[in-house]
Structure formats: C-alpha cells, structure tokens
Coordinates of N, CA and C in Angstrom, one line a residue:
M1 N -15.7 -24.2 18.9 CA -16.3 -25.0 17.9 C -16.7 -24.1 16.7
N2 N -16.3 -24.6 15.5 CA -16.7 -23.8 14.3 C -18.0 -24.3 13.7
H3 N -18.8 -23.4 13.3 CA -20.1 -23.7 12.8 C -20.1 -23.5 11.3
S4 N -20.6 -24.5 10.5 CA -20.7 -24.4 9.1 C -21.8 -23.4 8.6
S5 N -22.8 -23.3 9.4 CA -23.9 -22.4 9.1 C -23.6 -20.9 9.4
R6 N -23.9 -20.0 8.5 CA -23.6 -18.6 8.8 C -24.9 -17.9 9.3
E7 N -26.0 -18.6 9.4 CA -27.2 -17.9 9.8 C -27.1 -17.2 11.1
P8 N -26.6 -17.8 12.2 CA -26.5 -17.0 13.5 C -25.7 -15.8 13.3
L9 N -24.6 -15.9 12.6 CA -23.7 -14.7 12.4 C -24.4 -13.6 11.6
L10 N -25.1 -14.0 10.5 CA -25.8 -13.0 9.7 C -26.9 -12.4 10.5
S11 N -27.6 -13.2 11.3 CA -28.7 -12.7 12.2 C -28.1 -11.6 13.2
A12 N -27.0 -11.9 13.7 CA -26.4 -11.0 14.7 C -26.0 -9.7 14.0
L13 N -25.5 -9.8 12.8 CA -25.1 -8.6 12.1 C -26.3 -7.8 11.6
A14 N -27.4 -8.5 11.3 CA -28.6 -7.8 10.9 C -29.3 -7.0 12.0
R15 N -29.2 -7.5 13.2 CA -29.8 -6.9 14.4 C -28.7 -6.7 15.4
P16 N -27.8 -5.8 15.1 CA -26.7 -5.6 16.1 C -27.1 -5.0 17.4
R17 N -26.5 -5.5 18.5 CA -26.7 -4.9 19.8 C -25.4 -4.3 20.3
C18 N -24.5 -5.1 20.6 CA -23.2 -4.7 21.1 C -22.1 -5.4 20.3
I19 N -21.4 -4.8 19.5 CA -20.3 -5.4 18.7 C -19.0 -4.8 19.0
A20 N -18.0 -5.6 19.1 CA -16.6 -5.2 19.2 C -15.8 -5.9 18.1
V21 N -14.9 -5.2 17.5 CA -14.1 -5.7 16.4 C -12.6 -5.4 16.7
M22 N -11.7 -6.4 16.6 CA -10.3 -6.2 16.7 C -9.6 -6.4 15.4
T23 N -8.8 -5.5 14.9 CA -8.2 -5.6 13.6 C -6.7 -5.6 13.8
G24 N -6.0 -6.3 12.8 CA -4.6 -6.4 12.8 C -4.0 -6.0 11.4
A25 N -2.7 -6.4 11.2 CA -2.0 -6.0 10.0 C -2.6 -6.5 8.7
G26 N -3.4 -7.6 8.8 CA -4.0 -8.1 7.6 C -5.0 -7.2 6.9
V27 N -5.6 -6.3 7.7 CA -6.6 -5.4 7.2 C -5.8 -4.3 6.5
S28 N -4.8 -3.7 7.1 CA -4.0 -2.7 6.4 C -3.3 -3.2 5.2
A29 N -2.9 -4.4 5.2 CA -2.1 -5.0 4.1 C -2.8 -4.8 2.8
E30 N -4.2 -4.9 2.8 CA -5.0 -4.8 1.6 C -5.0 -3.4 1.1
S31 N -4.5 -2.4 1.9 CA -4.4 -1.1 1.4 C -3.0 -0.8 0.9
G32 N -2.1 -1.8 0.9 CA -0.8 -1.6 0.5 C 0.2 -1.2 1.6
V33 N -0.3 -1.4 2.8 CA 0.6 -1.1 4.0 C 1.5 -2.3 4.2
P34 N 2.8 -2.2 4.1 CA 3.7 -3.3 4.3 C 3.7 -3.8 5.7
T35 N 4.0 -5.0 5.9 CA 4.1 -5.5 7.3 C 5.3 -4.8 8.0
F36 N 5.3 -4.8 9.3 CA 6.2 -3.9 10.0 C 7.7 -4.3 9.7
R37 N 8.0 -5.5 9.7 CA 9.4 -5.9 9.5 C 9.9 -5.8 8.0
G38 N 8.9 -5.9 7.1 CA 9.3 -5.7 5.7 C 10.1 -6.9 5.2
A39 N 10.5 -6.9 3.9 CA 11.1 -8.0 3.3 C 12.5 -8.3 4.0
G40 N 12.6 -9.5 4.4 CA 13.9 -9.9 5.0 C 14.1 -9.4 6.4
G41 N 13.1 -8.7 6.9 CA 13.2 -8.2 8.3 C 14.2 -7.1 8.5
L42 N 14.7 -6.5 7.4 CA 15.7 -5.4 7.6 C 15.2 -4.1 6.9
W43 N 15.8 -3.0 7.5 CA 15.6 -1.7 6.9 C 16.9 -1.0 6.8
N44 N 17.5 -0.8 5.6 CA 18.8 -0.2 5.5 C 19.9 -0.9 6.4
G45 N 19.7 -2.3 6.4 CA 20.7 -3.1 7.1 C 20.4 -3.2 8.6
H46 N 19.3 -2.6 9.1 CA 19.0 -2.7 10.5 C 17.7 -3.5 10.7
R47 N 17.7 -4.3 11.7 CA 16.4 -5.0 12.1 C 15.4 -4.0 12.7
A48 N 14.2 -4.1 12.3 CA 13.2 -3.2 12.9 C 13.1 -3.3 14.4
E49 N 13.4 -4.5 14.9 CA 13.3 -4.7 16.4 C 14.5 -3.9 17.1
E50 N 15.5 -3.5 16.3 CA 16.6 -2.7 16.9 C 16.2 -1.2 16.9
L51 N 15.4 -0.8 15.9 CA 15.0 0.6 15.8 C 13.8 0.9 16.6
A52 N 12.8 0.1 16.6 CA 11.6 0.4 17.3 C 11.6 0.0 18.8
T53 N 12.6 0.6 19.4 CA 12.8 0.3 20.9 C 13.2 1.6 21.5
P54 N 12.9 1.8 22.8 CA 13.5 2.9 23.5 C 15.0 3.0 23.5
Q55 N 15.6 1.8 23.5 CA 17.1 1.8 23.5 C 17.6 2.3 22.1
G56 N 17.0 1.8 21.1 CA 17.4 2.2 19.7 C 17.2 3.7 19.5
F57 N 16.1 4.3 20.1 CA 15.9 5.7 19.9 C 16.9 6.5 20.7
A58 N 17.2 6.0 21.9 CA 18.2 6.7 22.8 C 19.6 6.7 22.1
R59 N 19.9 5.6 21.4 CA 21.2 5.4 20.8 C 21.3 6.3 19.6
D60 N 20.3 6.4 18.7 CA 20.4 7.1 17.5 C 19.0 7.6 17.0
P61 N 18.5 8.7 17.6 CA 17.1 9.2 17.3 C 17.0 9.6 15.9
V62 N 18.0 10.1 15.2 CA 17.9 10.5 13.8 C 17.7 9.3 12.9
L63 N 18.4 8.2 13.2 CA 18.2 7.0 12.4 C 16.8 6.4 12.6
V64 N 16.3 6.4 13.8 CA 15.0 5.9 14.1 C 13.9 6.8 13.4
W65 N 14.2 8.1 13.4 CA 13.2 9.0 12.7 C 13.3 8.8 11.2
E66 N 14.4 8.5 10.7 CA 14.5 8.3 9.2 C 13.7 7.1 8.9
F67 N 13.7 6.1 9.7 CA 12.9 4.8 9.5 C 11.4 5.2 9.5
Y68 N 11.0 5.9 10.6 CA 9.6 6.2 10.7 C 9.1 7.3 9.7
D69 N 10.0 8.2 9.3 CA 9.6 9.1 8.2 C 9.4 8.4 6.9
Q70 N 10.2 7.4 6.6 CA 9.9 6.7 5.4 C 8.6 5.9 5.4
R71 N 8.3 5.3 6.6 CA 7.1 4.6 6.8 C 5.9 5.6 6.6
R72 N 6.0 6.8 7.2 CA 4.9 7.8 7.2 C 4.7 8.2 5.7
R73 N 5.8 8.5 5.0 CA 5.6 8.9 3.6 C 4.9 7.8 2.8
H74 N 5.2 6.6 3.0 CA 4.5 5.5 2.3 C 3.1 5.4 2.7
L75 N 2.8 5.5 4.0 CA 1.4 5.5 4.5 C 0.6 6.6 3.9
G76 N 1.2 7.7 3.6 CA 0.5 8.9 3.1 C -0.1 8.6 1.7
T77 N 0.4 7.6 1.0 CA -0.1 7.2 -0.3 C -1.2 6.1 -0.2
C78 N -1.4 5.6 1.0 CA -2.4 4.5 1.2 C -3.8 5.0 1.6
T79 N -4.8 4.4 1.1 CA -6.2 4.8 1.3 C -7.0 3.6 1.9
P80 N -8.1 3.9 2.6 CA -8.9 2.8 3.2 C -9.4 1.8 2.1
N81 N -9.4 0.5 2.4 CA -9.9 -0.5 1.5 C -11.3 -0.9 1.9
P82 N -12.0 -1.8 1.2 CA -13.4 -2.1 1.5 C -13.6 -2.7 2.9
A83 N -12.5 -3.3 3.5 CA -12.7 -3.8 4.9 C -12.8 -2.6 5.9
H84 N -12.0 -1.6 5.7 CA -12.2 -0.4 6.5 C -13.6 0.3 6.4
L85 N -14.0 0.4 5.1 CA -15.3 1.0 4.8 C -16.4 0.2 5.4
A86 N -16.3 -1.2 5.3 CA -17.4 -2.0 5.8 C -17.5 -1.8 7.3
L87 N -16.4 -1.7 8.0 CA -16.5 -1.6 9.5 C -17.1 -0.2 9.8
A88 N -16.7 0.8 9.1 CA -17.3 2.1 9.3 C -18.8 2.1 9.1
R89 N -19.3 1.4 8.1 CA -20.7 1.2 7.9 C -21.4 0.4 9.0
L90 N -20.7 -0.6 9.5 CA -21.3 -1.5 10.5 C -21.4 -0.6 11.8
E91 N -20.5 0.3 12.1 CA -20.6 1.1 13.2 C -21.9 2.0 13.2
Q92 N -22.2 2.5 12.0 CA -23.4 3.3 11.8 C -24.7 2.6 12.2
R93 N -24.7 1.2 12.1 CA -25.9 0.5 12.3 C -26.0 0.1 13.8
C94 N -25.0 0.2 14.6 CA -24.9 -0.3 15.9 C -24.9 0.8 16.9
D95 N -25.7 0.6 18.0 CA -25.7 1.6 19.0 C -24.5 1.5 19.9
D96 N -23.9 0.3 20.1 CA -22.8 0.1 20.9 C -21.7 -0.6 20.1
F97 N -20.8 0.1 19.5 CA -19.8 -0.5 18.6 C -18.4 0.0 19.0
S98 N -17.5 -0.9 19.1 CA -16.1 -0.6 19.5 C -15.2 -1.2 18.5
L99 N -14.2 -0.4 18.0 CA -13.2 -0.9 17.1 C -11.9 -0.8 17.7
I100 N -11.3 -2.0 18.0 CA -10.0 -2.1 18.6 C -9.0 -2.4 17.5
T101 N -7.9 -1.7 17.4 CA -6.9 -2.0 16.3 C -5.5 -2.1 16.9
Q102 N -4.8 -3.0 16.3 CA -3.3 -3.1 16.5 C -2.5 -2.2 15.5
N103 N -3.2 -1.7 14.5 CA -2.6 -0.9 13.5 C -2.4 0.6 13.9
V104 N -1.4 1.2 13.4 CA -1.0 2.6 13.8 C -1.2 3.6 12.6
D105 N -1.8 3.1 11.5 CA -1.8 4.0 10.3 C -3.0 4.9 10.2
G106 N -4.0 4.9 11.1 CA -5.1 5.8 11.0 C -6.1 5.6 9.9
L107 N -6.0 4.4 9.2 CA -6.9 4.2 8.1 C -8.3 3.9 8.5
H108 N -8.5 3.4 9.7 CA -9.9 3.2 10.2 C -10.6 4.6 10.3
Q109 N -9.9 5.6 10.9 CA -10.5 6.9 11.0 C -10.7 7.5 9.7
A110 N -9.8 7.3 8.8 CA -9.9 7.9 7.4 C -11.2 7.3 6.7
A111 N -11.5 6.1 7.1 CA -12.7 5.4 6.5 C -14.0 5.9 7.1
G112 N -13.9 6.6 8.2 CA -15.1 7.1 8.9 C -15.4 6.5 10.2
S113 N -14.6 5.6 10.7 CA -14.8 5.0 12.0 C -14.6 6.0 13.1
R114 N -15.4 6.0 14.1 CA -15.3 7.1 15.1 C -14.8 6.5 16.4
H115 N -15.3 5.4 16.9 CA -14.9 4.9 18.2 C -13.7 3.8 18.0
V116 N -12.5 4.4 17.8 CA -11.4 3.5 17.5 C -10.4 3.6 18.7
M117 N -10.0 2.4 19.2 CA -9.1 2.2 20.3 C -7.8 1.7 19.7
E118 N -6.8 2.6 19.7 CA -5.5 2.2 19.0 C -4.5 1.6 20.1
L119 N -4.5 0.3 20.1 CA -3.7 -0.4 21.2 C -2.2 0.0 21.0
H120 N -1.7 0.2 19.8 CA -0.3 0.4 19.6 C 0.0 1.8 19.2
G121 N -0.9 2.7 19.4 CA -0.7 4.1 19.1 C -1.0 4.5 17.7
N122 N -0.5 5.7 17.3 CA -0.8 6.3 16.0 C 0.5 6.9 15.5
I123 N 0.9 6.4 14.3 CA 2.2 6.9 13.7 C 2.2 8.3 13.3
W124 N 1.0 8.9 13.2 CA 0.9 10.3 12.8 C 1.1 11.3 13.9
Q125 N 1.0 10.7 15.1 CA 1.2 11.6 16.3 C 2.6 11.5 16.9
L126 N 3.0 12.6 17.5 CA 4.3 12.7 18.1 C 4.1 13.0 19.6
S127 N 5.0 12.4 20.4 CA 4.9 12.7 21.9 C 6.2 13.2 22.4
C128 N 6.2 14.0 23.4 CA 7.4 14.6 23.9 C 8.2 13.6 24.8
T129 N 9.5 13.5 24.6 CA 10.3 12.5 25.4 C 10.6 13.1 26.7
R130 N 10.4 14.3 27.0 CA 10.7 14.9 28.3 C 9.6 14.7 29.3
G131 N 8.4 14.4 28.8 CA 7.3 14.1 29.7 C 6.5 15.3 30.0
C132 N 6.5 16.4 29.1 CA 5.7 17.6 29.4 C 4.3 17.3 29.0
G133 N 4.0 16.1 28.5 CA 2.6 15.7 28.2 C 2.1 16.1 26.8
S134 N 3.0 16.8 26.0 CA 2.6 17.3 24.7 C 2.4 16.1 23.7
V135 N 1.3 16.0 23.0 CA 1.1 15.1 21.9 C 0.6 15.9 20.7
E136 N 1.2 15.8 19.6 CA 0.9 16.6 18.4 C 0.6 15.7 17.2
D137 N -0.3 16.1 16.4 CA -0.6 15.4 15.1 C 0.2 16.1 14.0
R138 N 1.2 15.4 13.5 CA 2.0 16.0 12.4 C 2.0 15.0 11.3
R139 N 1.5 15.5 10.2 CA 1.4 14.6 9.0 C 2.7 14.7 8.2
A140 N 2.9 13.7 7.3 CA 4.0 13.7 6.4 C 3.9 14.8 5.4
P141 N 5.0 15.4 4.9 CA 6.4 15.0 5.2 C 6.8 15.7 6.5
M142 N 7.7 15.0 7.2 CA 8.2 15.5 8.4 C 9.2 16.6 8.2
P143 N 9.0 17.8 8.9 CA 9.9 18.9 8.7 C 11.3 18.6 9.1
L144 N 12.2 19.0 8.3 CA 13.7 18.8 8.7 C 14.2 20.0 9.5
P145 N 15.2 19.8 10.2 CA 16.0 18.6 10.4 C 15.4 17.6 11.4
L146 N 15.7 16.4 11.3 CA 15.3 15.4 12.2 C 16.3 15.3 13.4
P147 N 15.9 15.0 14.6 CA 14.6 14.6 15.0 C 13.7 15.9 15.2
P148 N 12.4 15.8 15.1 CA 11.5 16.9 15.4 C 11.6 17.3 16.9
R149 N 11.3 18.6 17.2 CA 11.4 19.1 18.5 C 10.0 19.5 19.0
C150 N 9.8 19.3 20.3 CA 8.6 19.8 21.0 C 8.7 21.3 21.3
H151 N 7.6 21.9 21.6 CA 7.6 23.4 21.9 C 8.5 23.7 23.2
C152 N 8.7 22.6 24.0 CA 9.6 22.8 25.1 C 11.0 22.5 24.8
S153 N 11.3 22.3 23.5 CA 12.6 22.0 23.0 C 13.1 20.6 23.1
A154 N 12.4 19.7 23.7 CA 12.8 18.3 23.8 C 12.5 17.6 22.5
V155 N 13.2 16.5 22.3 CA 13.0 15.7 21.2 C 11.7 15.0 21.2
M156 N 11.0 14.9 20.1 CA 9.7 14.2 20.0 C 10.0 12.8 19.4
R157 N 9.1 11.9 19.8 CA 9.2 10.5 19.3 C 7.8 10.1 18.7
P158 N 7.8 9.1 17.8 CA 6.5 8.6 17.3 C 5.7 8.1 18.5
A159 N 4.4 8.5 18.5 CA 3.5 8.1 19.6 C 2.9 6.7 19.3
V160 N 3.9 5.7 19.3 CA 3.5 4.3 19.0 C 4.2 3.5 20.2
V161 N 3.7 2.3 20.3 CA 4.2 1.4 21.4 C 5.3 0.6 20.7
W162 N 6.5 0.8 21.3 CA 7.7 0.1 20.8 C 7.9 -1.3 21.5
F163 N 8.8 -2.1 21.0 CA 9.1 -3.4 21.6 C 9.6 -3.1 23.0
G164 N 9.1 -3.8 24.0 CA 9.6 -3.7 25.3 C 8.8 -2.7 26.1
E165 N 7.8 -2.0 25.5 CA 6.9 -1.0 26.1 C 5.6 -1.6 26.4
S166 N 4.9 -1.1 27.4 CA 3.5 -1.6 27.7 C 2.5 -0.8 27.0
L167 N 1.3 -1.4 26.8 CA 0.2 -0.7 26.2 C -0.3 0.4 27.2
S168 N -1.0 1.4 26.6 CA -1.6 2.4 27.5 C -2.6 1.7 28.4
P169 N -2.5 1.8 29.7 CA -3.5 1.1 30.6 C -4.9 1.5 30.3
S170 N -5.1 2.8 30.1 CA -6.5 3.3 29.9 C -7.1 2.7 28.6
I171 N -6.3 2.7 27.5 CA -6.8 2.2 26.3 C -7.1 0.7 26.3
F172 N -6.2 0.0 27.0 CA -6.4 -1.5 27.1 C -7.6 -1.8 28.0
Q173 N -7.8 -1.1 29.0 CA -8.9 -1.3 29.9 C -10.2 -1.0 29.2
A174 N -10.2 0.0 28.3 CA -11.4 0.3 27.6 C -11.7 -0.8 26.5
A175 N -10.6 -1.3 25.9 CA -10.8 -2.4 25.0 C -11.3 -3.7 25.7
A176 N -10.7 -4.0 26.9 CA -11.2 -5.1 27.6 C -12.7 -5.0 28.0
A177 N -13.1 -3.8 28.4 CA -14.5 -3.6 28.8 C -15.4 -3.8 27.6
A178 N -14.9 -3.4 26.4 CA -15.7 -3.6 25.2 C -15.8 -5.0 24.8
A179 N -14.7 -5.8 25.0 CA -14.8 -7.2 24.7 C -15.7 -7.9 25.7
A180 N -15.7 -7.5 26.9 CA -16.4 -8.2 28.0 C -17.9 -8.0 27.8
R181 N -18.4 -6.9 27.2 CA -19.8 -6.6 27.1 C -20.3 -6.9 25.7
A182 N -19.5 -7.3 24.8 CA -19.9 -7.6 23.4 C -20.8 -8.8 23.3
D183 N -21.8 -8.7 22.4 CA -22.6 -9.9 22.0 C -21.9 -10.6 20.9
L184 N -21.2 -9.8 20.0 CA -20.4 -10.3 18.9 C -19.0 -9.7 18.9
F185 N -18.0 -10.5 18.8 CA -16.6 -10.1 18.9 C -15.9 -10.6 17.6
M186 N -15.5 -9.7 16.7 CA -14.8 -10.1 15.5 C -13.3 -9.9 15.6
V187 N -12.6 -10.8 15.1 CA -11.1 -10.7 15.1 C -10.7 -10.8 13.6
V188 N -10.2 -9.7 13.1 CA -10.0 -9.6 11.7 C -8.5 -9.3 11.3
G189 N -7.9 -10.2 10.6 CA -6.6 -9.9 10.0 C -5.4 -9.8 11.1
T190 N -5.6 -10.6 12.1 CA -4.5 -10.6 13.1 C -4.1 -12.1 13.5
S191 N -2.9 -12.3 13.8 CA -2.4 -13.6 14.1 C -2.8 -14.2 15.4
S192 N -3.4 -13.3 16.3 CA -3.9 -13.8 17.6 C -2.8 -14.4 18.5
V193 N -1.6 -13.9 18.3 CA -0.5 -14.4 19.2 C 0.2 -13.3 20.0
I194 N 0.0 -12.1 19.6 CA 0.6 -11.0 20.4 C -0.2 -10.6 21.6
E195 N 0.4 -10.8 22.8 CA -0.3 -10.4 24.0 C 0.1 -9.0 24.4
P196 N -0.8 -8.3 25.1 CA -2.1 -8.8 25.7 C -3.3 -8.7 24.7
A197 N -3.1 -8.2 23.5 CA -4.2 -8.1 22.6 C -4.9 -9.4 22.3
A198 N -4.1 -10.5 22.2 CA -4.8 -11.8 21.9 C -5.7 -12.2 23.0
S199 N -5.5 -11.7 24.2 CA -6.4 -12.1 25.3 C -7.8 -11.6 25.2
L200 N -8.0 -10.6 24.4 CA -9.3 -9.9 24.3 C -10.3 -10.9 23.8
A201 N -10.0 -11.7 22.8 CA -10.9 -12.7 22.2 C -11.3 -13.7 23.2
R202 N -10.3 -14.2 24.1 CA -10.6 -15.1 25.1 C -11.6 -14.5 26.2
L203 N -11.3 -13.2 26.4 CA -12.2 -12.6 27.4 C -13.6 -12.5 26.8
A204 N -13.8 -12.2 25.5 CA -15.1 -12.1 24.9 C -15.8 -13.5 25.0
L205 N -15.0 -14.5 24.7 CA -15.6 -15.9 24.8 C -16.1 -16.2 26.2
A206 N -15.3 -15.9 27.2 CA -15.6 -16.2 28.5 C -16.8 -15.4 29.0
S207 N -17.1 -14.2 28.3 CA -18.2 -13.4 28.7 C -19.4 -13.7 27.9
G208 N -19.4 -14.7 27.0 CA -20.5 -15.2 26.3 C -20.7 -14.6 24.9
A209 N -19.7 -13.9 24.4 CA -19.9 -13.4 23.0 C -19.7 -14.4 22.0
R210 N -20.4 -14.2 20.8 CA -20.1 -15.0 19.6 C -18.8 -14.4 19.0
V211 N -17.8 -15.3 18.8 CA -16.5 -14.8 18.3 C -16.3 -15.3 16.9
V212 N -16.0 -14.4 16.0 CA -15.8 -14.6 14.6 C -14.3 -14.3 14.3
E213 N -13.7 -15.2 13.6 CA -12.3 -14.9 13.1 C -12.4 -14.8 11.6
V214 N -11.8 -13.7 11.1 CA -11.6 -13.5 9.6 C -10.1 -13.5 9.3
N215 N -9.6 -14.5 8.7 CA -8.2 -14.6 8.4 C -7.9 -15.7 7.4
P216 N -7.1 -15.5 6.4 CA -6.8 -16.5 5.4 C -6.0 -17.7 6.0
E217 N -5.3 -17.4 7.1 CA -4.5 -18.4 7.7 C -5.0 -18.8 9.1
E218 N -4.7 -20.1 9.5 CA -5.1 -20.6 10.8 C -4.3 -19.9 11.9
T219 N -4.9 -19.6 13.0 CA -4.3 -19.0 14.1 C -4.7 -19.8 15.4
P220 N -4.1 -19.4 16.5 CA -4.5 -20.1 17.8 C -5.9 -19.9 18.1
L221 N -6.6 -18.9 17.6 CA -8.0 -18.6 17.9 C -8.9 -19.5 17.1
S222 N -8.4 -20.1 16.0 CA -9.3 -20.8 15.0 C -10.1 -21.9 15.6
T223 N -9.6 -22.6 16.6 CA -10.3 -23.7 17.2 C -11.3 -23.3 18.2
L224 N -11.2 -22.0 18.6 CA -12.1 -21.5 19.7 C -13.2 -20.7 19.1
A225 N -13.0 -20.1 18.0 CA -14.0 -19.2 17.4 C -15.3 -19.9 17.0
H226 N -16.4 -19.3 17.1 CA -17.7 -19.9 16.6 C -17.8 -19.9 15.1
D227 N -17.2 -18.9 14.4 CA -17.2 -18.8 13.0 C -15.8 -18.5 12.5
V228 N -15.3 -19.2 11.5 CA -14.0 -18.9 10.9 C -14.2 -18.7 9.4
L229 N -13.8 -17.5 9.0 CA -13.9 -17.1 7.6 C -12.5 -17.1 7.0
R230 N -12.2 -18.1 6.2 CA -10.9 -18.2 5.6 C -10.7 -17.4 4.3
E231 N -10.7 -16.1 4.4 CA -10.6 -15.3 3.3 C -10.1 -13.9 3.7
P232 N -9.6 -13.1 2.8 CA -9.1 -11.7 3.1 C -10.2 -10.9 3.7
A233 N -9.8 -9.9 4.5 CA -10.8 -9.1 5.2 C -11.7 -8.3 4.3
A234 N -11.2 -7.7 3.2 CA -12.0 -6.9 2.4 C -13.2 -7.7 1.8
A235 N -12.9 -8.9 1.3 CA -14.0 -9.7 0.7 C -15.0 -10.1 1.8
A236 N -14.5 -10.6 2.9 CA -15.4 -11.2 3.9 C -16.3 -10.1 4.5
L237 N -15.7 -9.0 4.9 CA -16.4 -7.9 5.6 C -17.4 -7.2 4.6
S238 N -17.0 -7.0 3.4 CA -17.9 -6.4 2.4 C -19.1 -7.3 2.2
R239 N -19.0 -8.6 2.2 CA -20.1 -9.5 2.0 C -21.0 -9.5 3.2
L240 N -20.4 -9.6 4.4 CA -21.1 -9.7 5.6 C -21.9 -8.4 5.9
V241 N -21.3 -7.3 5.6 CA -22.0 -6.0 5.9 C -22.9 -5.5 4.7
G242 N -22.9 -6.3 3.7 CA -23.8 -6.0 2.5 C -23.2 -5.0 1.6
M243 N -21.9 -5.0 1.4 CA -21.3 -4.1 0.4 C -20.7 -4.9 -0.7
E244 N -20.5 -4.3 -1.8 CA -19.8 -4.9 -2.9 C -18.3 -4.5 -3.0
V245 N -17.5 -5.5 -3.3 CA -16.1 -5.2 -3.4 C -15.8 -4.5 -4.7
T246 N -15.2 -3.3 -4.7 CA -14.9 -2.6 -5.9 C -13.5 -2.7 -6.3

C-alpha cells in the first residue's frame, strides 16, 4: 500500500537504525552512464547479449574486450551525481547501513560509500579465467594488446556477472541478510524485474521493513512499496537526505 504522507519516511531517515538500499541503472544514468544495451541494442553490429556471455568470450575474447574497453573508457569520464553523494551521506548517519547495487561502474565508492555489495561485479576489476584466483584492479585505458593477461599467463576477463552466470553466493547472501534485518529498505532506479536481485525487496517486506521505491516509472514493486517517489534518483535522494541538487 502506498502512503501519501511522507512523515513516517522522513522520521525513519531522521533517526536511522538499520537501512539497506538497492540501486540500479537509473542511478548511474544520471551520471551519463549509458544503459547496458545502448541505442538499438547493438554495439558494432553485435547484440550485447552475444558479447557479455561466457560463450561469446570463449568465441572471441578480443572482440568482447574491445566492447568492455570502450565501456571502461566512457565510464572513466563519468562522476558521481547527487544521488550517489546523498547515499554516501546517509551512510555516515547510520550505524548499520548497507548499499546493494546492480551497477558495475564503481561510482558509489567514488562518492564515498564504504559498505557496497556489488551484485553484478565491478567493471574495473579483472579476474583470471584459469582459476588461479587472481583478481586485479586495472583502470582505463586498458594496456594493449588485448586481451589482457594474468601473471600466470592466462587470459583475464572483466570481473562482472555475464548473462547465464550466477551471482556470487557470498555477496548475495550478505545482501539478503542486510535486507532481512533492515528497518528501511530503499529501491532506487531499478526495474525490479531482474532476479534474484528483485527478490530482496520482497524479503525486506516479509521481514517487516518499510520499503521505499524511487523510480520515475512504475515497476512490479510499486503496488507493494509503502512509499513510491515518482522522480529521478538525484532529486528524490537529495531532498530526502537534506541536500540541495547542484
């Protein structure tokens, strides 16, 4: 049920106890980060779903790395927006704060957020395909030639979750635990249709949390949330956390 009054929400934010926030592409979009599929769903004539898969990488790792290198170069020009900054400030006010994100761009950390659970990985990190366990942080520009190599000489891949792959069990378990213990659970800039991430809001509801949706568009969560803010994340979070949009 949606409440027209914002008083309970403002009260919860003014005296935070345990807050969990889940963010999606809508938050990064306000920093100029394009949606994953891009215009027309194609990149150089290839569908993103064909490239961002284990099969696509096995077939042509150089092509996949060219795709990700271009994304990384663009992300290198993006900076945190007021939504990212508001969440970093909210974390400072709360003893128990968890930020769960479906984004891979690292903008939450750049804004100052510390307790970030990256459900879909981090595009700035590379992992070894041979399974030696090596994970490295390598910023753009990517050194040539592609694909990059691990110290063990194996090919490295972006440390992100591709289509057909499962989320990290430990990260998802931590996110689920945060949702289950939250007094306030905010879902910001996500369509609430991609599983298993979408299940976290339902878990928070079942555990007694006040659930808030921030999204300009209606989603499957809209009829379940206690509060629905139909506006972009930067404006809504800046106002709720007491910041001015610049």
